[in-house]
mmCIF file of C-alpha atoms in Angstrom:
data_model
loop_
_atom_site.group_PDB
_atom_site.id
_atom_site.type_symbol
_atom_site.label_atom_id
_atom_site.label_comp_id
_atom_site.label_asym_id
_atom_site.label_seq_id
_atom_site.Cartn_x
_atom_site.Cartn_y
_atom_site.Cartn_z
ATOM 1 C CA UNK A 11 10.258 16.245 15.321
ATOM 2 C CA UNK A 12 6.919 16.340 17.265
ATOM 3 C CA UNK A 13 4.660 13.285 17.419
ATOM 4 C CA UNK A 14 0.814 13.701 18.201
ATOM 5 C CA UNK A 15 -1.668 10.469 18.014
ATOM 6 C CA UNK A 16 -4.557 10.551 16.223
ATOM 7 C CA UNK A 17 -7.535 8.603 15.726
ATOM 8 C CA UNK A 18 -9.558 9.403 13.105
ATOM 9 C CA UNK A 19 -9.656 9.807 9.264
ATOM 10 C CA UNK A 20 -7.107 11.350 7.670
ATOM 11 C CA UNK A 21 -6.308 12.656 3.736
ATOM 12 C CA UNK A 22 -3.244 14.362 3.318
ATOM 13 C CA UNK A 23 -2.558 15.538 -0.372
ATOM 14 C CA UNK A 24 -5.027 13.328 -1.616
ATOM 15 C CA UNK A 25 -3.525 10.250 0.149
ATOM 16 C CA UNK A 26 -5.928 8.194 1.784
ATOM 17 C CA UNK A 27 -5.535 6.885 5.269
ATOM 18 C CA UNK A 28 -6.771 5.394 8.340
ATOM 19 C CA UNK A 29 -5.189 5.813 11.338
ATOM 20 C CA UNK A 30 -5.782 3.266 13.760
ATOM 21 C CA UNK A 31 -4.418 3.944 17.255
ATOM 22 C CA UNK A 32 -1.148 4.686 15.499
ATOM 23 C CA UNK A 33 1.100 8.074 15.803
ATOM 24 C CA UNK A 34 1.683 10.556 13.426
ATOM 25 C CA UNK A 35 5.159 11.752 13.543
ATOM 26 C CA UNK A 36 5.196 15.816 11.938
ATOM 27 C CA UNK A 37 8.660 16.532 10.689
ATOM 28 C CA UNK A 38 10.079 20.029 10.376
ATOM 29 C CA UNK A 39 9.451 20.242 7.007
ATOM 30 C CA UNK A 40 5.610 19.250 7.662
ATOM 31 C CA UNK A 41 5.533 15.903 6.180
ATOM 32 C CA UNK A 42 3.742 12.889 8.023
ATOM 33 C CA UNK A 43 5.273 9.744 8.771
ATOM 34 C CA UNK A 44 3.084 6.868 10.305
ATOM 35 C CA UNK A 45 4.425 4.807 12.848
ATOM 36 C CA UNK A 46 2.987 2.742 15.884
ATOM 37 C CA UNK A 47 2.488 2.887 19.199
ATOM 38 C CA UNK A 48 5.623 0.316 20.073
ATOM 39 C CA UNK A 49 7.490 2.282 17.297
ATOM 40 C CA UNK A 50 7.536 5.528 18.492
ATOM 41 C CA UNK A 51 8.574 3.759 22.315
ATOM 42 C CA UNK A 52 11.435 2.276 20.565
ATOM 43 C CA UNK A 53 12.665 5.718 18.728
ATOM 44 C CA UNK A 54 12.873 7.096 22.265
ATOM 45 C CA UNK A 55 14.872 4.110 23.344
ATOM 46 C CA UNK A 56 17.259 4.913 20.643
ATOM 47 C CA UNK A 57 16.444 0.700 19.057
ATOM 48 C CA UNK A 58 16.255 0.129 15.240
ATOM 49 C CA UNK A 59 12.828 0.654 14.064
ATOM 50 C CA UNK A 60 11.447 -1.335 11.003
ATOM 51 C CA UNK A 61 8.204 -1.076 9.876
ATOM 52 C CA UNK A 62 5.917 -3.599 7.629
ATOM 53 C CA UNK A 63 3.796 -3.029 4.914
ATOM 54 C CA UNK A 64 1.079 -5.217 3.587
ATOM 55 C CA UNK A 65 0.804 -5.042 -0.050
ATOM 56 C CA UNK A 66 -2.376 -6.425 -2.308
ATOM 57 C CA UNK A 67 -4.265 -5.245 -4.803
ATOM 58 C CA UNK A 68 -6.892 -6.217 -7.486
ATOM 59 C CA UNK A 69 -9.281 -8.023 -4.773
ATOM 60 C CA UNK A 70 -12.389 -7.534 -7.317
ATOM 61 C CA UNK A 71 -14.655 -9.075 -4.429
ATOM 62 C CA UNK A 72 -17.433 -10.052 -4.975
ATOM 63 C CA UNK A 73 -16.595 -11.048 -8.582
ATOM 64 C CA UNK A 74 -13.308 -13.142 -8.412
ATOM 65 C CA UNK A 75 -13.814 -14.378 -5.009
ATOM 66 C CA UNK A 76 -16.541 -14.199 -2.149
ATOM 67 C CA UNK A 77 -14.559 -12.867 0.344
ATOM 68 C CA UNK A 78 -10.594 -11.792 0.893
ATOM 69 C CA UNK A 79 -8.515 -14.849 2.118
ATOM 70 C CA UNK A 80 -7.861 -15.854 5.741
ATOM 71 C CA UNK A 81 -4.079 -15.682 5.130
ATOM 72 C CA UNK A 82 -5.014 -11.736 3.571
ATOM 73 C CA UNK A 83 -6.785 -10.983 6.813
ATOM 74 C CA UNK A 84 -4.177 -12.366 8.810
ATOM 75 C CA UNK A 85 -1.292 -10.345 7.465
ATOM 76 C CA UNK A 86 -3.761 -7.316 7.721
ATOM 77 C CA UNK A 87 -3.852 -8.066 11.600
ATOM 78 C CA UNK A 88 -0.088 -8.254 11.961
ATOM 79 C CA UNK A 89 0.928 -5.278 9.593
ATOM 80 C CA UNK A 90 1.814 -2.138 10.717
ATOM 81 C CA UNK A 91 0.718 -0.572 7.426
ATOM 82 C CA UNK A 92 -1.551 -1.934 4.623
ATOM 83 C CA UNK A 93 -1.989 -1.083 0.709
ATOM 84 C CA UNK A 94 -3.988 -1.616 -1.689
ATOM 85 C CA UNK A 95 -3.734 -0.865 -5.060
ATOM 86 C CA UNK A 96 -6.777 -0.642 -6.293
ATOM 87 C CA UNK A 97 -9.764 -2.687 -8.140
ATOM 88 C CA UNK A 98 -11.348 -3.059 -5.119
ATOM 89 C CA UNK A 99 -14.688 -3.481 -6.944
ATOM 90 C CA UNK A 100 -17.223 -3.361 -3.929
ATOM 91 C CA UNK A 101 -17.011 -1.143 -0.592
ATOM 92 C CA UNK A 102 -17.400 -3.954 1.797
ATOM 93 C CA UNK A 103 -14.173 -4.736 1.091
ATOM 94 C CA UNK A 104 -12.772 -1.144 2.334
ATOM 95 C CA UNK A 105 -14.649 -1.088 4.962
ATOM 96 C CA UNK A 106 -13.241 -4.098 6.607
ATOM 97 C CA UNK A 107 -9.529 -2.981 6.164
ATOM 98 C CA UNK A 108 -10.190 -0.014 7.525
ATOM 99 C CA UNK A 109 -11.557 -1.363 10.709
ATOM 100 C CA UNK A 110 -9.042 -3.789 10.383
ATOM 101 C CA UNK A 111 -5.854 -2.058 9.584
ATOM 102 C CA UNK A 112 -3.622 0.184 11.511
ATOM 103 C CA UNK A 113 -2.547 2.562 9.086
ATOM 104 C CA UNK A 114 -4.602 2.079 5.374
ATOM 105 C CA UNK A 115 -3.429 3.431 2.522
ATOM 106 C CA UNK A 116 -5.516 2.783 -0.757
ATOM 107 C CA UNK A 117 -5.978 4.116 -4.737
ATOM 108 C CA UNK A 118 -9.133 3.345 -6.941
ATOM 109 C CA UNK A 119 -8.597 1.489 -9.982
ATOM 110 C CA UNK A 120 -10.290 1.242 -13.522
ATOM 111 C CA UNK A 121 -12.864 -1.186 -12.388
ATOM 112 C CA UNK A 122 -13.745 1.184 -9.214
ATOM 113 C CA UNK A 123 -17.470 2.510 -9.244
ATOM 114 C CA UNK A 124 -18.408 6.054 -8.239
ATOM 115 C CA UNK A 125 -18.802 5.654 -4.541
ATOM 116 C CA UNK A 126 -15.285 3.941 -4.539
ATOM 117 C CA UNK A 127 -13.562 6.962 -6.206
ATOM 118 C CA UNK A 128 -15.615 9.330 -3.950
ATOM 119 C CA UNK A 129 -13.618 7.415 -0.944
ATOM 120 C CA UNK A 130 -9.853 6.891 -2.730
ATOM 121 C CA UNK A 131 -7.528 8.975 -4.772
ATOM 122 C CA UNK A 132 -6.100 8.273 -7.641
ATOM 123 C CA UNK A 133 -2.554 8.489 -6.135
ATOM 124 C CA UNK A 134 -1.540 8.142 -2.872
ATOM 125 C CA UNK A 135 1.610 9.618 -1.491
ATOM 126 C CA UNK A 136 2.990 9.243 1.900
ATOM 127 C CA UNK A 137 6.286 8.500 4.113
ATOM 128 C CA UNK A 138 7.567 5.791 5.966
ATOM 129 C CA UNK A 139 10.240 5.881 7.964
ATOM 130 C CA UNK A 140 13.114 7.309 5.258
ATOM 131 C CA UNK A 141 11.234 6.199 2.122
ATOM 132 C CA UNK A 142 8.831 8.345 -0.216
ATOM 133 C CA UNK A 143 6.466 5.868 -1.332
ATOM 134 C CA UNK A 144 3.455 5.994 -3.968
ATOM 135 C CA UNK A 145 0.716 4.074 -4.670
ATOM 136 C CA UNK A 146 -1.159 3.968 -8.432
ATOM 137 C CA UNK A 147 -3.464 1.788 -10.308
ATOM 138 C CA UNK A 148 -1.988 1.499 -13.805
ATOM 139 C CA UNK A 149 1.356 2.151 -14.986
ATOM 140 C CA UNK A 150 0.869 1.265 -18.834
ATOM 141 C CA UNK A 151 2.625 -1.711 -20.503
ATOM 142 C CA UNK A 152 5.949 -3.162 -19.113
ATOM 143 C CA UNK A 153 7.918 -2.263 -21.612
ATOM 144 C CA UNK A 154 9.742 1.360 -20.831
ATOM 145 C CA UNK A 155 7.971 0.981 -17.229
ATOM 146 C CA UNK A 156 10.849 2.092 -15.231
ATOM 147 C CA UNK A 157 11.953 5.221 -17.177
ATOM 148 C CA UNK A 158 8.032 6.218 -17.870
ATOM 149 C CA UNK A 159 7.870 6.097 -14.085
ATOM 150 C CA UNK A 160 10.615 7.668 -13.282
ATOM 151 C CA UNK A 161 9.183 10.692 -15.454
ATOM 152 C CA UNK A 162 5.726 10.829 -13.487
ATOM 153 C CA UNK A 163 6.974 10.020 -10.033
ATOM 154 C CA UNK A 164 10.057 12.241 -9.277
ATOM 155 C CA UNK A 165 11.755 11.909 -5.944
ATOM 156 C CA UNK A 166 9.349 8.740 -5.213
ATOM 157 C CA UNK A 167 11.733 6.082 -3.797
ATOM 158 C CA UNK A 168 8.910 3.146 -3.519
ATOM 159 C CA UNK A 169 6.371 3.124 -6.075
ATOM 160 C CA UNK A 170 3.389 0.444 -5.827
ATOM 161 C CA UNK A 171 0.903 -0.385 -8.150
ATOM 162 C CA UNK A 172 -1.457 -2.789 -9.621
ATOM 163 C CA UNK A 173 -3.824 -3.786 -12.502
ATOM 164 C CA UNK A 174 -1.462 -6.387 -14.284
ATOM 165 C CA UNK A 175 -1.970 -9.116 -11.771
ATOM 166 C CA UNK A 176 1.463 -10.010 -12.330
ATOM 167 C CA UNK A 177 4.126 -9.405 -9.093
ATOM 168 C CA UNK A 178 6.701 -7.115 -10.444
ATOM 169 C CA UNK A 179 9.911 -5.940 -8.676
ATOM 170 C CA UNK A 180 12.083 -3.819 -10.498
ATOM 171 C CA UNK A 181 14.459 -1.178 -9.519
ATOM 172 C CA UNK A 182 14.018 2.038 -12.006
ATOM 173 C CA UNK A 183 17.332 3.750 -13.240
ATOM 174 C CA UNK A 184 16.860 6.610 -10.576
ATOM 175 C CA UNK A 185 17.039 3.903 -8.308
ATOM 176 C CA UNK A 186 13.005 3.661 -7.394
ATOM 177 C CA UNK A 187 11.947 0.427 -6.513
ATOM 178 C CA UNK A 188 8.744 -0.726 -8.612
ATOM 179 C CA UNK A 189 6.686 -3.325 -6.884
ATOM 180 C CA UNK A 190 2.900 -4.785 -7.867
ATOM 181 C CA UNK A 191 1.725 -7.430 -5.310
ATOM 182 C CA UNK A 192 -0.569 -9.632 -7.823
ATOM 183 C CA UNK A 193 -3.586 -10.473 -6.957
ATOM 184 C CA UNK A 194 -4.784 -12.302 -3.581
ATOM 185 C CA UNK A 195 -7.971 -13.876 -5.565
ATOM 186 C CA UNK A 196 -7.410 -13.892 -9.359
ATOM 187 C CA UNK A 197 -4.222 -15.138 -10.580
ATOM 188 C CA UNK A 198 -4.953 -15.217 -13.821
ATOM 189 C CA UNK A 199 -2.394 -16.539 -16.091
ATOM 190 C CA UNK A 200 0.134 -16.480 -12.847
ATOM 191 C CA UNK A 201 1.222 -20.198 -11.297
ATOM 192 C CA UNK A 202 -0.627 -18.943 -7.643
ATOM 193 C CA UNK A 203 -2.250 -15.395 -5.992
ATOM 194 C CA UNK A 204 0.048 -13.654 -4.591
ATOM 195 C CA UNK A 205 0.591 -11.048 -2.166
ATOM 196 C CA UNK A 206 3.393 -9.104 -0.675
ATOM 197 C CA UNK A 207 5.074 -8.310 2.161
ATOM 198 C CA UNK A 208 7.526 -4.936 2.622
ATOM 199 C CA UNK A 209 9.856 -4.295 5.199
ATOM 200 C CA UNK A 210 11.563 -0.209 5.683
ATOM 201 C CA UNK A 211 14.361 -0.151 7.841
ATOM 202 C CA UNK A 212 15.026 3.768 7.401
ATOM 203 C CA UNK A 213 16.045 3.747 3.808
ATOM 204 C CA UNK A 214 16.394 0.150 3.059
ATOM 205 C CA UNK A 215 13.539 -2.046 1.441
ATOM 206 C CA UNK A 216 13.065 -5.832 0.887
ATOM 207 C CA UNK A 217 10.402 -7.049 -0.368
ATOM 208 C CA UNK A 218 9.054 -10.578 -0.295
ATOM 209 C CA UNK A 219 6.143 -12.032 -2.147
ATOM 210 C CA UNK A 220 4.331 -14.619 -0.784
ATOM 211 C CA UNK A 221 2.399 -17.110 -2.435
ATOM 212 C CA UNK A 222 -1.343 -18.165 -1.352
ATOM 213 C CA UNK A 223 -2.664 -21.162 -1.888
#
């Protein structure tokens, strides 16, 4: 492997991300995997690396809420890498996580203007650690999710997507994991907002979502 740090914008295969003081680590094969500063110290200690993700999506700021939540920009300040699914709705709110986030990594949805889409793919595809993970708007209705999935994401091992505003975590039958965060601002029909933490430990993934109130 060969590591080189980077700070500036970077799209690989139509994956959008910020890299934020961070490392990219090049694998023989060419891929990139993102990891951080204290990460890539600890790989050359030989210690057990795990790395976070932040997971929201459907934000619609300004027309669900004002502003993202405290707790939201809190968790963006402690993760190592942040997602978002898409519905953004305005470009203030992309901004700030990118001058906020280490490593961003971030899909348009349906509600997205022009200037949004000029800025985000549709899908975003990138590595941590082990895992193969992909990010998407809309996945269609619930029923058949998994196998429909499995179909349009092959070899994907995490996929993450939004739109419902319902959390979701699912395991399809080629053993992807299917996770949607909710929604940080508009619940909806749901009891709370919701976001959603993700922890990689090489090719192990838990997820956790947490409830805002």
């Amino acid at each position: 492997l060969s590591i080189r740090r980077q700070r500036q914008m970077c799209i690989r295969d139509r994956s959008y991300a910020f890299l934020n003081v961070c490392w990219v680590r090049v694998t023989s094969a060419g891929r990139a995997c993102v990891e951080s500063e204290t990460d890539a110290d600890a790989r050359g200690e030989g210690k057990t690396v795990t790395t976070r993700l932040l997971l929201i999506a459907d934000t619609h700021v300004p027309k669900r809420a004002k502003r993202l939540p405290d707790a939201v920009l809190r968790a963006v300040d402690d993760a190592d890498i942040v997602i978002h699914a898409g519905d953004w709705v305005d470009l203030a709110t992309l901004d700030l996580l990118e001058s906020r986030s280490r490593v961003l990594h971030g899909v348009y949805g349906n509600n997205d203007g022009h200037e949004l889409r000029e800025r985000l793919p549709e899908i975003a595809r990138f590595t941590v650690e082990q895992i193969d993970v992909a990010v998407v708007h809309e996945t269609g209705q619930r029923q058949k999710r998994e196998e429909r999935m499995d179909v349009a994401f092959p070899g994907v091992d995490l996929l993450v997507f939004g739109h419902s505003h319902i959390p979701w975590d699912t395991v399809a039958p080629s053993g992807m994991r299917l996770v949607n965060p909710g929604s940080p601002t508009d619940r909806r029909r749901q009891p709370v907002c919701t976001m959603m933490w993700v922890t990689i430990d090489e090719r192990r993934i838990d997820a956790t979502l947490v409830p805002l109130a």
